[in-house]
Coordinates of C-alpha atoms in Angstrom, one line a residue:
X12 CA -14.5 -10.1 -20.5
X13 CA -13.6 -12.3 -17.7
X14 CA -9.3 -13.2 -17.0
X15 CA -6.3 -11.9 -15.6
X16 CA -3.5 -9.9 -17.3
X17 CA 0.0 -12.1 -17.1
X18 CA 3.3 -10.3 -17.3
X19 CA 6.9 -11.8 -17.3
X20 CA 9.8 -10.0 -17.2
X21 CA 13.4 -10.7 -18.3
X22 CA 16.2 -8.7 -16.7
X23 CA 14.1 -6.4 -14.2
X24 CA 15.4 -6.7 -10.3
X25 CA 14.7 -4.2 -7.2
X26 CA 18.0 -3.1 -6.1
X27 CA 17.4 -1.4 -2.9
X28 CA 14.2 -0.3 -0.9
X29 CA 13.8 2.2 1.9
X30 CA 10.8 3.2 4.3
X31 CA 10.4 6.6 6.5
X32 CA 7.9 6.3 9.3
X33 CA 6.7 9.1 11.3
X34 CA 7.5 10.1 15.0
X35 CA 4.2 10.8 16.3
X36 CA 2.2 7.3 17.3
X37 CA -1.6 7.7 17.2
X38 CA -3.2 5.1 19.5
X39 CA -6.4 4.1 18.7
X40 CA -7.4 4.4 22.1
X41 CA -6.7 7.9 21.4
X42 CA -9.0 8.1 18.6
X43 CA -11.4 6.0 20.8
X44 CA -11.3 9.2 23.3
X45 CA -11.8 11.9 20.6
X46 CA -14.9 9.8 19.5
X47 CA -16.4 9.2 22.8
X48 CA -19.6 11.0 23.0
X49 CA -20.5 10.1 19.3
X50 CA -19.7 6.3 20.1
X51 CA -22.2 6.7 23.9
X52 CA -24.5 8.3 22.0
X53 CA -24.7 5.7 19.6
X54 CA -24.0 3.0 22.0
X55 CA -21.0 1.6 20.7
X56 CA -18.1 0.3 22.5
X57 CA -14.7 1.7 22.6
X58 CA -11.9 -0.5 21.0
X59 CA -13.3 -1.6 17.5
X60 CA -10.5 -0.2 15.6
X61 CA -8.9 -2.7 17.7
X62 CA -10.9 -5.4 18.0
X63 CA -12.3 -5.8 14.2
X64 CA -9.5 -4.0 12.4
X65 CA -6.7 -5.3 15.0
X66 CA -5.0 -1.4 14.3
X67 CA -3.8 -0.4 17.4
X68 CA -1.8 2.3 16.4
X69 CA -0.9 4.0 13.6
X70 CA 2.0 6.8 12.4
X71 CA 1.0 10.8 12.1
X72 CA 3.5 12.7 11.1
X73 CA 5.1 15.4 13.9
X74 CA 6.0 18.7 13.8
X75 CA 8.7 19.6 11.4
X76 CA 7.6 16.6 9.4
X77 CA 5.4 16.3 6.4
X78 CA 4.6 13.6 3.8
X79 CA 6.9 15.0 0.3
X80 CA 10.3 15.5 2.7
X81 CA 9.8 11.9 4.2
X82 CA 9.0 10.7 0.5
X83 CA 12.5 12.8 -0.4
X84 CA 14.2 11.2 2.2
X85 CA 13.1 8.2 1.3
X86 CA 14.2 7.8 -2.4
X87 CA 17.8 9.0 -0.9
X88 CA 18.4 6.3 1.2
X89 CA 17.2 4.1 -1.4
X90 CA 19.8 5.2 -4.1
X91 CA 22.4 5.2 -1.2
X92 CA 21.7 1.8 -0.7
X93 CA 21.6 1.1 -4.1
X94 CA 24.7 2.6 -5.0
X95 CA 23.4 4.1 -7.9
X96 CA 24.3 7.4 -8.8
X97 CA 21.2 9.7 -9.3
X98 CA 22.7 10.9 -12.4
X99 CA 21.4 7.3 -14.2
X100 CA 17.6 7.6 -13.2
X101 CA 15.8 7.6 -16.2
X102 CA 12.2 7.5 -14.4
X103 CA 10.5 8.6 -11.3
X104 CA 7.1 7.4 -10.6
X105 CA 5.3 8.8 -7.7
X106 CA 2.6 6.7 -6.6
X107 CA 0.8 8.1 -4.0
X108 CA -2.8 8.4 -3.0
X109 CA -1.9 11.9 -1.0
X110 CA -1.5 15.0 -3.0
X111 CA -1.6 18.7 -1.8
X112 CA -2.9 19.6 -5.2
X113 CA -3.9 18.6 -9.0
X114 CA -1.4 19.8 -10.7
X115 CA 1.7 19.9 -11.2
X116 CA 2.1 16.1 -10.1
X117 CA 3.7 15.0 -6.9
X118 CA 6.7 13.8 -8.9
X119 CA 7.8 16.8 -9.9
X120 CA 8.6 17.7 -6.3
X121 CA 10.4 14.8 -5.5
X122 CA 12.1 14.8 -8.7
X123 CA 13.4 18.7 -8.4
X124 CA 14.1 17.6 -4.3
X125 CA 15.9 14.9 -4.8
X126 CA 18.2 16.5 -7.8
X127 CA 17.8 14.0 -10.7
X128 CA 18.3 14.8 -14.2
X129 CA 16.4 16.4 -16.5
X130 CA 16.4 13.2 -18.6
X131 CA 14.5 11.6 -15.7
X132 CA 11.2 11.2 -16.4
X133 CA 8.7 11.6 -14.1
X134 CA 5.1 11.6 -13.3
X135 CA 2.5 10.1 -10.9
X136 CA 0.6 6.8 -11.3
X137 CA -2.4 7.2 -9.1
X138 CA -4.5 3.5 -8.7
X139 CA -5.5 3.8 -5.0
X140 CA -3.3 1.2 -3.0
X141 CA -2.2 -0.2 -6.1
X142 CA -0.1 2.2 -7.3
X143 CA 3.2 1.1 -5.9
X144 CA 3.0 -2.6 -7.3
X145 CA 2.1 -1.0 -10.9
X146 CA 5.0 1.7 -10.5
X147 CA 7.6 -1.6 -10.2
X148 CA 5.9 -3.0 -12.5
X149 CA 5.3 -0.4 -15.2
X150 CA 9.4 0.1 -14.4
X151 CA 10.9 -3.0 -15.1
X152 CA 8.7 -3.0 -18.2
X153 CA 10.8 0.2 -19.6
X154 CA 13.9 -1.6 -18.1
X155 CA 13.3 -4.9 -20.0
X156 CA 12.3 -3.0 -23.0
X157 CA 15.7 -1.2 -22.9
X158 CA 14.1 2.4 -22.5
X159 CA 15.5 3.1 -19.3
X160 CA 18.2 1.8 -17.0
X161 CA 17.3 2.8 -13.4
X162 CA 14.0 3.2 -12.1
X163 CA 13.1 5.2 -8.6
X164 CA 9.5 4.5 -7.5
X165 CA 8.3 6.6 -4.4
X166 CA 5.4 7.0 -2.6
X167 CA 4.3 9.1 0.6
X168 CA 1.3 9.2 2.1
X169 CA -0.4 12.0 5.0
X170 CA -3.6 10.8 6.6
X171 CA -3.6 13.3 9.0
X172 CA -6.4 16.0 7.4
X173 CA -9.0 13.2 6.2
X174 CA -8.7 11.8 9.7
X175 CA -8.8 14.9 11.6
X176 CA -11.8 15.9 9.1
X177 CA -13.8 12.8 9.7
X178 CA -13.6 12.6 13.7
X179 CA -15.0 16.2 13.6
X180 CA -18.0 14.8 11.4
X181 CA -18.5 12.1 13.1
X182 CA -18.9 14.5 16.1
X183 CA -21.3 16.3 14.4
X184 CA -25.1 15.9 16.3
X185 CA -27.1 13.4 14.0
X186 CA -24.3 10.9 12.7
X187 CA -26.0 7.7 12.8
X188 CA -24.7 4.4 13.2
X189 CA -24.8 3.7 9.3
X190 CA -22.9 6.9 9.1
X191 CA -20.4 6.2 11.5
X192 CA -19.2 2.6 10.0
X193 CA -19.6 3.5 6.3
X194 CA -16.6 5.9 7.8
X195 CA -15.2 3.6 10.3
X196 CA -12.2 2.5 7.3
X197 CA -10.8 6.0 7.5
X198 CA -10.1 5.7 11.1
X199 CA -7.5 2.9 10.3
X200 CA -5.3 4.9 8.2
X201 CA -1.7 5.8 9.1
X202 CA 1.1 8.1 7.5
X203 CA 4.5 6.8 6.0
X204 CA 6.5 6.7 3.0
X205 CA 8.7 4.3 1.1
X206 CA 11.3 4.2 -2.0
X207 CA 12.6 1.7 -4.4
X208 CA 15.4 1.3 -7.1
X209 CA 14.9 -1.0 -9.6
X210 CA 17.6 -1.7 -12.5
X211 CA 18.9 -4.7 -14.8
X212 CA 19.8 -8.1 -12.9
X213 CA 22.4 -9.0 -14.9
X214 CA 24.2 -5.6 -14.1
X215 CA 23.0 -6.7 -10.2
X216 CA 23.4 -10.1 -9.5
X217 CA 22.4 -9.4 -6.2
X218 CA 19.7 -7.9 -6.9
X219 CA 16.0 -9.4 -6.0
X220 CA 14.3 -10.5 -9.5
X221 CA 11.5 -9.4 -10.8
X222 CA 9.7 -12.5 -12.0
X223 CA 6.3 -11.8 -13.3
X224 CA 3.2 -11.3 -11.9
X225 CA -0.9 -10.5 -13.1
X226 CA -3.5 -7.4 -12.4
X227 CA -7.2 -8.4 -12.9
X228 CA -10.3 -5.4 -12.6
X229 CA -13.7 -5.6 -11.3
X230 CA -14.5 -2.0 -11.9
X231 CA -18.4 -2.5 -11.6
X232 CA -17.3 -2.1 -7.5
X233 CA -15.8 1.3 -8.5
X234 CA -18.5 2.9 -6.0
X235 CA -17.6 0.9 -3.0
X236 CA -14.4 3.1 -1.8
X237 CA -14.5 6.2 -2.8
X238 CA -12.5 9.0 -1.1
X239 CA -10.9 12.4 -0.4
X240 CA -9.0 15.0 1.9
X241 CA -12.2 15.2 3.4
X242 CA -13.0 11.9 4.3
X243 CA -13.4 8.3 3.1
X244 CA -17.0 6.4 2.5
X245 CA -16.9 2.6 2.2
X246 CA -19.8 -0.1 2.3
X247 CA -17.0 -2.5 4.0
X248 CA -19.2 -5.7 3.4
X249 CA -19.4 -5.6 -0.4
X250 CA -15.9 -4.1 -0.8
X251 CA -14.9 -7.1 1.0
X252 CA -16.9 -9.5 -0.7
X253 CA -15.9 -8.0 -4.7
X254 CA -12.7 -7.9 -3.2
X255 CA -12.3 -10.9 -2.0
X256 CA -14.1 -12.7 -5.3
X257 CA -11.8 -10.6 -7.2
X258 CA -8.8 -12.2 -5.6
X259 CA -9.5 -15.7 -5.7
X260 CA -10.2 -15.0 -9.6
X261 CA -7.1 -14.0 -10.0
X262 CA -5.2 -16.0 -7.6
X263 CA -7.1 -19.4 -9.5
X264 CA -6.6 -18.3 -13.1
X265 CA -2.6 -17.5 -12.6
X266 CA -2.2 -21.1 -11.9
X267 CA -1.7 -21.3 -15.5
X268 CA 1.5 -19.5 -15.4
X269 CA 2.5 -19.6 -11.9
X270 CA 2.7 -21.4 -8.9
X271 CA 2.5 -19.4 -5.6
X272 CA 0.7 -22.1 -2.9
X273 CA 4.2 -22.3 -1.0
X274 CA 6.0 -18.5 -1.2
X275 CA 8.6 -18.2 1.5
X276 CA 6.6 -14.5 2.0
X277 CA 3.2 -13.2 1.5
X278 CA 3.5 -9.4 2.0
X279 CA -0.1 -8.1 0.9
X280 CA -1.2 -4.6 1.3
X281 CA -2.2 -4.0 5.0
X282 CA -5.9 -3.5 5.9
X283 CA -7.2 -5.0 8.7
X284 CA -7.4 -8.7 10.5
X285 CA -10.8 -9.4 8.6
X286 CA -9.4 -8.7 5.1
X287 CA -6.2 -10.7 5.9
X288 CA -7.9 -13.4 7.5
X289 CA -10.3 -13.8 4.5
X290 CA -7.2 -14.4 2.1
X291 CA -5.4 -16.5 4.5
X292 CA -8.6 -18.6 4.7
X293 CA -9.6 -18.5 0.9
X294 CA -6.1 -18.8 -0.5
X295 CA -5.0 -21.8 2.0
X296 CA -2.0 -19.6 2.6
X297 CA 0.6 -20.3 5.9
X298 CA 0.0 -17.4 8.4
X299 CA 2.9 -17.9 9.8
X300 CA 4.4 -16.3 6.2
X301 CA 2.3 -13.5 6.1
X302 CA 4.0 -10.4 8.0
X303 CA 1.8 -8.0 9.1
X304 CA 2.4 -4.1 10.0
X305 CA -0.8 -2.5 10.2
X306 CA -1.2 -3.0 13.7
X307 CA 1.5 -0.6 14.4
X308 CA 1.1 1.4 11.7
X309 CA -2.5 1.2 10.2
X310 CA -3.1 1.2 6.9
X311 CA -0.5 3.5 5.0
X312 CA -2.4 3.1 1.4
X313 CA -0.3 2.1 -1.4
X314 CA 2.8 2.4 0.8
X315 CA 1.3 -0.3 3.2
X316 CA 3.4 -3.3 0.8
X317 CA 7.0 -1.6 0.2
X318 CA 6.8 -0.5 4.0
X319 CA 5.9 -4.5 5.0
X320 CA 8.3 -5.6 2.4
X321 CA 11.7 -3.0 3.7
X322 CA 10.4 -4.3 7.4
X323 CA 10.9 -8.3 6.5
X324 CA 14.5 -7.7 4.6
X325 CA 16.4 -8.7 6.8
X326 CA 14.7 -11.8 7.6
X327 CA 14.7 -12.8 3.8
X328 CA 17.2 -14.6 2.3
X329 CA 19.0 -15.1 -1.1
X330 CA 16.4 -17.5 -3.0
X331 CA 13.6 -16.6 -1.0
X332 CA 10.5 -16.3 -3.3
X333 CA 8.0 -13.5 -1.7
X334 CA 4.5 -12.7 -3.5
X335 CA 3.5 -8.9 -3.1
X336 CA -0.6 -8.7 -3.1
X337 CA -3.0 -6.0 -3.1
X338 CA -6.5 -4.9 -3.1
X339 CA -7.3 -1.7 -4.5
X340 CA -10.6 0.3 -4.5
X341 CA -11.9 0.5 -7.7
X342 CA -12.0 -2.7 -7.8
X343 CA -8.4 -3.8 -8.7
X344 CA -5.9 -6.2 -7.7
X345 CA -2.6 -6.8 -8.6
X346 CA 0.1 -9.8 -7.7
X347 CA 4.0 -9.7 -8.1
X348 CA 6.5 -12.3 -7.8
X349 CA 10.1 -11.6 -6.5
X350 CA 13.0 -13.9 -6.2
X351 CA 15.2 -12.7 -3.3

């Protein structure tokens, strides 16, 4: 059944939101270097992370560093900003792609880590670069309904093993070209981590409004993206193509309900300059309101639009309307209206 899913919400608003990024900078001329012989012997040039994703760089995470303290770190700047005392959580959602293991959940750690109580609930979401859009939203749900009053939504993300994995495959004698681009994705990742506190708006009147927003699925793609600490493997064409049909969908059919031609900010989840282009172009959106960070810091996964987002604060101002939007395999998108 064809159509979107529309939710409004009532008395939901972000409060504060934080972003840890790592020391160590991976260029991709780097990566270019480590892939040398592989990319001569299959005569390809050097620099198409650059040129066709327009990465340049992305964040690995240095010694002393690792993905669940930077997550940690992460939701405590965001209560500090938030002034909200961790004692009033009612729900931690983790909402990351990366997981050392299957079970417990990634929450628990950054639940017991950051010291919240035991009547914070808390458990992942997992919905590949979705998951941080469905965390807010699935939050200010429970704070409209009245179930809880603060909300902390986390995610951090580690690309470092599935990268490391799939330049030594890619090494390997007998990679082919088909083999080599249905892997090139995985080479655009980066590491980060971002938090977010969401609570009531009329307790915050400072506080940037959730308005509403829609999710629409086109799971017969659910084979297009498909990956794993040891690698990635995407047909890139058709993802784009469902992905970008998938989008317009949705972006025509919420017309209904809202109207998001002129948003001060377009902070989508960060890809590459083909997939941004394609919405920029299909959507008849302004470039010039569309931020973009994974040149400098790849593509972070579900982190990629809270990370955008904590990097454009400061140039938003109070009324400012900003539209998060994401692609996420499967297929899924997912669209989110704030007023700042």
């Amino acid at each position: 059944m064809a159509g979107n899913a529309t939710t409004t919400f009532r008395n939901a608003a972000l409060l504060s939101l934080a972003a840890v990024t790592p020391d160590r900078v991976t260029t991709s001329a780097e990566l270019d270097g480590r892939l040398r012989p592989v990319l001569e012997r299959l005569r390809l040039p050097t620099g198409l992370l650059e040129r066709i994703a327009g990465v340049h760089e992305r964040r690995n995470w240095a010694q002393g560093q690792s993905f669940d303290a930077a997550t940690i770190e992460a939701g405590a700047k965001a209560l500090a900003e938030a002034g909200v005392d961790r004692g009033r959580i009612g729900l931690i959602v983790n909402t990351s792609v990366t997981r050392p293991h299957l079970e417990p959940s990634v929450a628990v750690r950054m639940h017991h880590g950051l010291g919240l109580p035991s009547s914070a609930v808390n458990f992942d979401i997992a919905n590949a670069c979705l998951g941080f859009v469905n965390g807010m939203s699935l939050a200010a749900q429970l704070i409209d309904a009245g179930q809880i009053e603060y909300a902390l939504v986390v995610d951090g993300e580690d690309a470092d093993e599935v990268q490391h994995n799939t330049v030594a495959r890619l090494s390997r004698e007998g990679t082919t070209r088909a083999d080599f681009m249905r892997e090139f994705p995985t080479l655009t990742l980066g590491s980060g981590a971002a938090a977010a506190v969401l609570g009531p708006a009329d307790a915050h009147p400072s506080g940037h409004r959730l308005l509403g927003g829609v999710t629409r699925a086109a799971t017969q793609f659910n084979e297009l993206c498909v990956g794993g600490v040891n690698g990635m493997y995407t047909d890139a064409k058709a993802l784009l193509r469902g992905g970008m049909q998938l989008v317009m969908a949705a972006w025509e059919e919420a017309r209904e309900h809202f109207e998001w031609s002129h948003m001060d900010r377009y902070v989508m989840h960060q890809v590459s300059d083909v997939h941004t282009d394609a919405i920029i172009k299909a959507a008849k959106l302004d470039r010039a309101r569309v931020p973009l960070t994974y040149p400098r810091f790849g593509n972070v996964g579900p982190a990629s639009i809270p990370i955008t987002l904590a990097h454009e604060a400061s140039s938003l101002t109070p009324g400012d309307r900003v539209l998060l939007m994401g692609v996420g395999s499967g297929i899924n998108t997912a669209m989110l209206e704030l007023a700042w």
